[in-house]
XYZ file of C-alpha atoms in Angstrom:
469
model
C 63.714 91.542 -54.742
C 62.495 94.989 -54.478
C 59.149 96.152 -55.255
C 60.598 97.443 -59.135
C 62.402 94.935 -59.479
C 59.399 92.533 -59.422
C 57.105 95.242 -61.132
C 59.501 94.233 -64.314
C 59.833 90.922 -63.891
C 55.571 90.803 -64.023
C 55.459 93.174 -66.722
C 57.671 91.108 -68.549
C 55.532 87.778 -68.282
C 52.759 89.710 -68.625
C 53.120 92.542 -71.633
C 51.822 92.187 -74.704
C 53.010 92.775 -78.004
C 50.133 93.002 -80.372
C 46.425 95.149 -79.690
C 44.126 94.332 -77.757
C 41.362 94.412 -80.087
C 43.554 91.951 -82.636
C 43.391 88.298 -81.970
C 46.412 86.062 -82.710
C 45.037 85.938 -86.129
C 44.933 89.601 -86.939
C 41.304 89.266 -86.906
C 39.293 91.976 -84.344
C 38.555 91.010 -81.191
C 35.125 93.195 -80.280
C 34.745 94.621 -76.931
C 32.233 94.168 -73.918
C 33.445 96.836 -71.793
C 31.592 96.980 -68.682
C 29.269 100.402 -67.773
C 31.376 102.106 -65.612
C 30.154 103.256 -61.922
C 31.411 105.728 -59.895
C 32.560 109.582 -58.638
C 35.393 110.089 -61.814
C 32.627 108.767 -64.010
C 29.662 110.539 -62.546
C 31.963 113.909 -63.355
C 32.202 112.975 -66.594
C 29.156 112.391 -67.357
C 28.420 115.878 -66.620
C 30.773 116.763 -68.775
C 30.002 115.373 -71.647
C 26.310 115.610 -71.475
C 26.742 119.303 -71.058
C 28.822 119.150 -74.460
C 25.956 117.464 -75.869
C 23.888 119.664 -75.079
C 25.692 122.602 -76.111
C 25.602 121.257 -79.532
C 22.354 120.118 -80.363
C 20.925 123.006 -78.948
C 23.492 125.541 -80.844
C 21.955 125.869 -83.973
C 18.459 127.326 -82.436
C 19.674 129.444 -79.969
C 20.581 133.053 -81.002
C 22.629 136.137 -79.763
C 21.628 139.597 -80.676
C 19.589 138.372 -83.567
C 22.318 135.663 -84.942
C 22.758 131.890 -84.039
C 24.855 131.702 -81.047
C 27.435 129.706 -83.957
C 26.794 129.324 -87.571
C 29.686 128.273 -90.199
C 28.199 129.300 -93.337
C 31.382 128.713 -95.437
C 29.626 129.165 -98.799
C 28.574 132.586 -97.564
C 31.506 133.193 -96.320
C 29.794 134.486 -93.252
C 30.634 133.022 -89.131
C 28.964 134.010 -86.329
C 30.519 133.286 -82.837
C 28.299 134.170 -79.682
C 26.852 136.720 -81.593
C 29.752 138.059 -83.464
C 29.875 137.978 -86.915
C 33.225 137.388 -88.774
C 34.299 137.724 -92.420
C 36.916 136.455 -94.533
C 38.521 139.814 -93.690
C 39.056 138.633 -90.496
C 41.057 135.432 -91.137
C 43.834 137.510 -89.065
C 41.999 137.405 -85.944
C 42.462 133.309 -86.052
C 46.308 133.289 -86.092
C 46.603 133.755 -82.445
C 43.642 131.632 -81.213
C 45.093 128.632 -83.284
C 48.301 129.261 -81.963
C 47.142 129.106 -78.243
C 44.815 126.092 -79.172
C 48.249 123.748 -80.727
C 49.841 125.260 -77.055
C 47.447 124.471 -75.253
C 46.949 120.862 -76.530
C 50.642 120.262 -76.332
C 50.621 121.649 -72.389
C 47.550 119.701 -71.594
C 49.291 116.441 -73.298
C 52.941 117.463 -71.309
C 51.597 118.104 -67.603
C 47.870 115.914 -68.068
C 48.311 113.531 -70.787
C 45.217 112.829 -72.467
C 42.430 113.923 -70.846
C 41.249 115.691 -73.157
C 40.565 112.467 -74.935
C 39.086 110.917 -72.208
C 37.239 114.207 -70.976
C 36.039 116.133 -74.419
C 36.906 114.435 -77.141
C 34.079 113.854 -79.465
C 34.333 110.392 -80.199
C 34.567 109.335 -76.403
C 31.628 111.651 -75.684
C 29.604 110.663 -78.081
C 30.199 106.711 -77.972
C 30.469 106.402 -74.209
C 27.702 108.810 -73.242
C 25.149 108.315 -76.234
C 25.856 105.574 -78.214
C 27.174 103.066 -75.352
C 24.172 103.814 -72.881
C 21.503 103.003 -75.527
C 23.356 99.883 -76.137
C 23.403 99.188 -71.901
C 19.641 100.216 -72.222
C 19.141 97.284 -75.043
C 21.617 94.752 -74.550
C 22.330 94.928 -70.661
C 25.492 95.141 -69.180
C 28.704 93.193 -70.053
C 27.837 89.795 -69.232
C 24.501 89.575 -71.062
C 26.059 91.449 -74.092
C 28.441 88.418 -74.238
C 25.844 86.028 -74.089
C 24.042 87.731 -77.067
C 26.865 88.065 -79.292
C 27.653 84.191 -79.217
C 24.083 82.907 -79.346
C 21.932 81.714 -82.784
C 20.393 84.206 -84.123
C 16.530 84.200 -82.571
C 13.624 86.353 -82.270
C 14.771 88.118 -78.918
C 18.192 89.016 -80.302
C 16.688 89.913 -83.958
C 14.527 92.450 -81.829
C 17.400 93.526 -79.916
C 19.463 94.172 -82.694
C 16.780 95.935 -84.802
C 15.927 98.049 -82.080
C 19.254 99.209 -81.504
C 20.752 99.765 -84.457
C 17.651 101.715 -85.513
C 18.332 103.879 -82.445
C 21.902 104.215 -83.727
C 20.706 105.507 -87.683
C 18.507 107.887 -85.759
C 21.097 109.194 -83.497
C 23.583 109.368 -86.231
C 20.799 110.990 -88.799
C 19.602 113.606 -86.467
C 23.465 114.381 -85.891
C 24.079 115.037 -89.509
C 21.449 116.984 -89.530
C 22.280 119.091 -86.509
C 25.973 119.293 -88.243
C 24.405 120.920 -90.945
C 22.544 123.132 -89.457
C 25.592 124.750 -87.907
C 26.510 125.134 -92.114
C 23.058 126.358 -93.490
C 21.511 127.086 -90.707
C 18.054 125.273 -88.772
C 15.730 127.232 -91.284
C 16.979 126.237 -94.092
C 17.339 122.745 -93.407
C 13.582 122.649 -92.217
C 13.548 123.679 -95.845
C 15.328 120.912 -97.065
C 13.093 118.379 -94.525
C 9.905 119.809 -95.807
C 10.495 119.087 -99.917
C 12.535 115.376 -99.290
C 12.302 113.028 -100.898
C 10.722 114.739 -104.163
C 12.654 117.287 -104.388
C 16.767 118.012 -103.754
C 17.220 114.596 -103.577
C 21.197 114.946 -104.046
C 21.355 116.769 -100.949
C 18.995 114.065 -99.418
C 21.730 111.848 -100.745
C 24.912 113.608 -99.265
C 23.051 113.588 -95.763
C 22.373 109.981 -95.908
C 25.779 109.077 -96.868
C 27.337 110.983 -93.743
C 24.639 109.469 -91.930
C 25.599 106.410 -92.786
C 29.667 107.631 -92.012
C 28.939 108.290 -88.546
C 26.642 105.492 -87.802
C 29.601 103.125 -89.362
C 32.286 105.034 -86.991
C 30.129 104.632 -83.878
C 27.973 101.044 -84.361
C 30.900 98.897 -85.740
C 34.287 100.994 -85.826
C 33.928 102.591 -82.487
C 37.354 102.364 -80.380
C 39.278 101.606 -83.705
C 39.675 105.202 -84.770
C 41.594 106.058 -81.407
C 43.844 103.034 -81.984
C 43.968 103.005 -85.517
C 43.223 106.558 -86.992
C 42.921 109.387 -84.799
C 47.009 110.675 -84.411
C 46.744 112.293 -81.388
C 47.082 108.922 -79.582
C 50.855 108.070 -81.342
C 51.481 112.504 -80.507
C 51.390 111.521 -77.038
C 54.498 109.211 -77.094
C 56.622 112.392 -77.956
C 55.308 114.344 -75.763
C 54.795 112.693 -72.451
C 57.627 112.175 -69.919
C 58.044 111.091 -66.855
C 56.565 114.049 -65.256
C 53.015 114.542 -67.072
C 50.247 113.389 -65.077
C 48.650 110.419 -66.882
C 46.291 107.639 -65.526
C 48.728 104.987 -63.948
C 48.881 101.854 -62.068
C 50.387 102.019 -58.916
C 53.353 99.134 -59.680
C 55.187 99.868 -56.227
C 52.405 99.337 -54.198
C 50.561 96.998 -56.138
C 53.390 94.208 -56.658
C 52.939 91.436 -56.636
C 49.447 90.720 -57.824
C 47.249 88.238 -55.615
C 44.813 87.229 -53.849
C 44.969 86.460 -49.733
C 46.743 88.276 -46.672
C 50.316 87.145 -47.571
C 52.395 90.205 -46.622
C 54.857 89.301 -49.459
C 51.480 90.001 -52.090
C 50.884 93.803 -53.158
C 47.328 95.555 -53.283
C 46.403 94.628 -56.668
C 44.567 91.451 -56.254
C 44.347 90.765 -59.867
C 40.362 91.114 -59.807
C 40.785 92.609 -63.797
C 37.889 94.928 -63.066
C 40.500 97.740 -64.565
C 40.525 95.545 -67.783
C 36.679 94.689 -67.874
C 35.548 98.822 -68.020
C 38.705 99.592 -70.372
C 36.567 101.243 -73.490
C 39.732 100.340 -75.558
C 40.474 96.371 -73.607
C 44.222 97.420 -72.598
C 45.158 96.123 -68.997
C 46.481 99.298 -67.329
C 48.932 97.530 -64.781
C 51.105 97.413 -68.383
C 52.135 100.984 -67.540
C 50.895 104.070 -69.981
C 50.173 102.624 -73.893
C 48.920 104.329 -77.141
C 45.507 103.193 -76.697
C 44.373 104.392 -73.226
C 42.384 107.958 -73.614
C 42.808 108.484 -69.954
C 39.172 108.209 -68.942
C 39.459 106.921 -65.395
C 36.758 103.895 -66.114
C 39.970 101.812 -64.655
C 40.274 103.963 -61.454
C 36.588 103.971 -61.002
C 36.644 100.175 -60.908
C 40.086 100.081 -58.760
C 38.720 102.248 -56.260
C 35.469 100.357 -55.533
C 37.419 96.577 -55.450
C 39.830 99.071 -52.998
C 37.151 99.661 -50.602
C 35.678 96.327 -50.892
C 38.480 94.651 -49.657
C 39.134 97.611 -47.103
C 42.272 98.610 -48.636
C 43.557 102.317 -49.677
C 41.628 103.812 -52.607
C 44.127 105.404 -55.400
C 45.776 101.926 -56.712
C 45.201 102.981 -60.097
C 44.714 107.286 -60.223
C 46.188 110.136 -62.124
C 49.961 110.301 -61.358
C 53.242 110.760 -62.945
C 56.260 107.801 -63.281
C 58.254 109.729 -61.420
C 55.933 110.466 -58.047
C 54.711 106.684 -58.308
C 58.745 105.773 -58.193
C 59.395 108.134 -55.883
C 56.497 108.558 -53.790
C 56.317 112.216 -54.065
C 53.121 114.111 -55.052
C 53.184 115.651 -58.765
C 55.145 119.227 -59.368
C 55.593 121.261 -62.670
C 58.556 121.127 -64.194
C 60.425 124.138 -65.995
C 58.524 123.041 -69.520
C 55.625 122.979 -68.265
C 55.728 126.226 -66.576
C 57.130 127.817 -69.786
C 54.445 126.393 -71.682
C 51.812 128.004 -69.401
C 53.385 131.361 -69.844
C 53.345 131.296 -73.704
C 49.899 129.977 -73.658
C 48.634 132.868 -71.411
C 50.302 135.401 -73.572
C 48.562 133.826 -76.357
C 45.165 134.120 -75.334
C 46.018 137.780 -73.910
C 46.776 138.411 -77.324
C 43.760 136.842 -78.975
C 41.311 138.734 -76.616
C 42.843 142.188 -77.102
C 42.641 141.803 -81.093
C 38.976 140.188 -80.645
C 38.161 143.015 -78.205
C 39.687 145.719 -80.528
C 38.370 144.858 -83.974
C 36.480 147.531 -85.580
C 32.848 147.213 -87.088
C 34.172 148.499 -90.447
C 37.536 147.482 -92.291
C 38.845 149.718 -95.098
C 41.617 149.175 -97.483
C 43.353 152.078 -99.594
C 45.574 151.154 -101.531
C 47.460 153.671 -104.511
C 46.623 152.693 -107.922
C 48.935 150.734 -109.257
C 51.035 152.345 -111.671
C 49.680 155.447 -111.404
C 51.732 158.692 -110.285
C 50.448 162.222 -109.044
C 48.824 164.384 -111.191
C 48.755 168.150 -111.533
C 45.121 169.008 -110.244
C 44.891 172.689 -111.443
C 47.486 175.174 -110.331
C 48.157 174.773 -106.701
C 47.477 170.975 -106.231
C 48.290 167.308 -106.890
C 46.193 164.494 -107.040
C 46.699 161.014 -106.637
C 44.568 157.509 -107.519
C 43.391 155.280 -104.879
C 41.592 152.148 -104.914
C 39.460 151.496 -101.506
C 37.383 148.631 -100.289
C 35.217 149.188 -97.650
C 33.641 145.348 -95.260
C 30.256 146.073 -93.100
C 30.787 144.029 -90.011
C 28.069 145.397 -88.392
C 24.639 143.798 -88.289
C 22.964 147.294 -90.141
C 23.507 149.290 -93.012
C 25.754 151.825 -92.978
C 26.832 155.388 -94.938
C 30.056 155.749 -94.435
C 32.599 159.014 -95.374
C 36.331 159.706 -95.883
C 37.806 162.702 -94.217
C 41.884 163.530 -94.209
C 42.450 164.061 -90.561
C 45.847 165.263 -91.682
C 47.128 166.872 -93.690
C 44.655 169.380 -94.875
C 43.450 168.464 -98.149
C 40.250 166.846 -100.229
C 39.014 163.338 -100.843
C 36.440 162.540 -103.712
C 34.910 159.236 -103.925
C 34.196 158.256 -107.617
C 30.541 156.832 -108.238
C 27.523 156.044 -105.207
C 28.064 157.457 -101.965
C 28.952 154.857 -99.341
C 25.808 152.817 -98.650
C 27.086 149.586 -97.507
C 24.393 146.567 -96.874
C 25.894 144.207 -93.578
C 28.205 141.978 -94.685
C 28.945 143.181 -98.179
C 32.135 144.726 -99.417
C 32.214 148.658 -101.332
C 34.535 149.157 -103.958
C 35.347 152.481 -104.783
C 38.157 154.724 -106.457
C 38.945 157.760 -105.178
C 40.618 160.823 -105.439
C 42.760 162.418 -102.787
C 44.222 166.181 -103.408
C 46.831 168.519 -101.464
C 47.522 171.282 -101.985
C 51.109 171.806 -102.844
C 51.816 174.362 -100.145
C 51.232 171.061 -98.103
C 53.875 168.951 -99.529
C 57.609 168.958 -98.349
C 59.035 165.754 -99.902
C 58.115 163.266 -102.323
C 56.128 161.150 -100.084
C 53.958 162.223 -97.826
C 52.293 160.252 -94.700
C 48.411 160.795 -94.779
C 45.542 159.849 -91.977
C 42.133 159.423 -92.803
C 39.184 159.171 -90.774
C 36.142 156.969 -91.597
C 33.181 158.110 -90.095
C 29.391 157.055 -89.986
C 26.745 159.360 -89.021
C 29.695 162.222 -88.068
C 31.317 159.695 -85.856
C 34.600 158.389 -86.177
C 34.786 154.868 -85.853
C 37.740 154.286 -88.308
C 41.098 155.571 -88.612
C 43.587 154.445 -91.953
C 46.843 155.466 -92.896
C 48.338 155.528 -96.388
C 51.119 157.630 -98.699
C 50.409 160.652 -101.118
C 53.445 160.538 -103.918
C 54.352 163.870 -104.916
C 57.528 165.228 -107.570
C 60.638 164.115 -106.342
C 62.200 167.560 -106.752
C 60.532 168.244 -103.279
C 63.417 165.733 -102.201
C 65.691 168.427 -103.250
């Protein structure tokens, strides 16, 4: 029997058919995964404790006098690095969302999920914040056991009280860091300094989230990438036998056992891959829904590998196909396509990002509204303009025809516009009719600020359509 042969014939007496987290019962089976050691792990801890970082820190560190990111959807107002954006700019987001649904799609086709295991912010948070403080507390697999199944005494009451205090304030100070990205840090010192006697509904609305995320990370944990989160059912659609997943080595590892029998495989059927599985899946069952890729199980292969002075790379990133064949990984044509549209993307993205202007104006002819005789040698027509400061200082701003020749008046206040605020004006624009050869005529303005030109629009003057003739 060849080495595939008995991969399926193990697979079959070994597969299961329900989750790991459900006992025969349909009643959930809680994990004890063990704290993962090793290089993989070390690298992600890096990771995801640079994330971290990033995002508590966020809120109170600015760019050019704005938070470095601020969401302030009531105010309709986002700042970027720096940048401020407007609702005016909802344009600028096509392409970026575009190249962020290719770019999860290539990642899933040619990496699987590692994005889940890597960035995601439920494994980041619950593996590298949540899980160490409960390591810290309740020690390491084994004695987390032991304290689950004993009577309830003073050490574990203690234990528990201590921890899931840590948890509330973890998950509070989250909420709270959440928010600031909304409000901004200043404002919610606000709302700290006048709790609980005064806005006591928003007091309310933060402890409820609060509570949300300590419920999602202290008791639901690796449920909402089994159960909720779809990404994890995505991936069955999108995988094939080329993407680059984390994967048991069946051909070389067949059949499990312990001893020097040359007939046995490498896998000696330690379970060390199943004891650090953050999810309790046994990888030698070949890719499944509920494994987010995060190389606890190679981590744990590698170091049984070199204790028993066999080849590292049992279990390590690797496609069907070059575990079959015993070929190293190449792209296929999808995958290459893929990475082509996706670099387009973000070339596209950058240049409009890179190219948008610090004012926006809109003119736009008066709806029904034709030209009008504007004493003897002229028309006129109606315009309606609105004017967005994007910049971070007031600004007077004027209209100029760049061509053809002719005369703009702005109805009302000159152009003082305060940042972020919009100017609504109507306007005037005149030709003379020496100017106009047809019935519609093409027209460029200029917008300028301080006698520079930082704005060019076009639009259409209407005149008599006897011109036509």
């Amino acid at each position: 029997m060849d080495s595939a042969a008995k991969n399926t014939a193990n697979q079959q007496d070994s597969f299961r058919d329900q989750m790991a987290t459900v006992d025969n019962e349909g009643k959930r089976v809680w994990l004890f995964p063990k704290m993962p050691k090793g290089k993989l792990y070390n690298y992600r801890r890096v990771v995801a404790y640079s994330l971290l970082l990033f995002f508590y820190l966020a809120p109170h560190l600015k760019m050019g006098g704005e938070p470095l990111l601020f969401l302030n959807f009531a105010g309709r107002k986002f700042v970027f690095f720096g940048n401020t954006f407007y609702p005016q700019d909802f344009h600028l987001l096509i392409f970026p969302v575009i190249a962020l649904l290719v770019f999860t799609i290539l990642f899933t086709v040619v990496y699987g999920r590692i994005f889940c295991g890597w960035t995601c912010p439920q494994t980041v948070f619950m593996e590298f914040l949540y899980r160490p403080v409960e390591y810290l507390i309740d020690g390491d697999r084994r004695k987390q056991q032991v304290l689950a199944q004993q009577e309830m005494n003073m050490e574990k009451f203690l234990k528990r009280t201590v921890k899931h205090a840590l948890f509330l304030s973890i998950s509070f100070w989250t909420i709270l860091t959440f928010w600031s990205y909304l409000i901004g840090f200043s404002e919610v010192q606000v709302y700290l300094s006048t709790w609980p006697n005064a806005n006591f509904s928003a007091l309310l609305v933060v402890l409820a989230f609060t509570g949300a995320h300590y419920f999602v990370f202290g008791w639901f944990r690796e449920q909402v990438c089994t159960l909720v989160c779809p990404y994890g059912r995505l991936q069955g659609v999108m995988l094939d036998n080329d993407s680059i997943v984390v994967a048991y080595d069946y051909v070389r590892g067949e059949p499990r056992g312990r001893g020097r029998n040359e007939e046995k495989g490498d896998c000696i059927d330690c379970k060390r891959c199943v004891d650090v599985c953050p999810t309790g899946i046994d990888i030698r069952n070949g890719t499944q829904m509920e494994c987010i890729n995060c190389t606890a199980c190679i981590d744990a292969c590698n170091s049984v590998m070199y204790t028993v002075n066999k080849p590292k790379g049992l279990i390590r990133y690797a496609s069907e196909n070059s575990i079959m064949k015993g070929t190293k990984h190449a792209l296929n044509a999808r995958a290459i396509a893929y990475s082509v549209v996706l670099v387009l993307l973000v070339g596209l993205a950058s240049y409009s990002f890179i190219n948008r202007g610090d004012i926006e104006t809109t003119l736009i002819r008066a709806q029904g509204t034709m030209f009008q005789e504007y004493g003897a040698d002229a028309y006129s027509n109606l315009y309606n303009m609105q004017m967005v400061n994007k910049t971070k200082e007031p600004i007077t701003a004027e209209l100029k025809l760049i061509a053809p020749e002719g005369k703009i008046v702005v109805m009302g206040d000159e152009l003082s516009i305060e940042v972020g605020k919009i100017a609504k004006r109507n306007l005037l624009i005149i030709l003379n009719k020496d100017q106009l050869t047809k019935s519609n005529t093409h027209l460029r303005i200029g917008v300028y600020e301080n006698g520079e030109l930082v704005e060019e629009i076009g639009t259409s003057f209407v005149g008599p359509n006897s011109l036509d003739y």
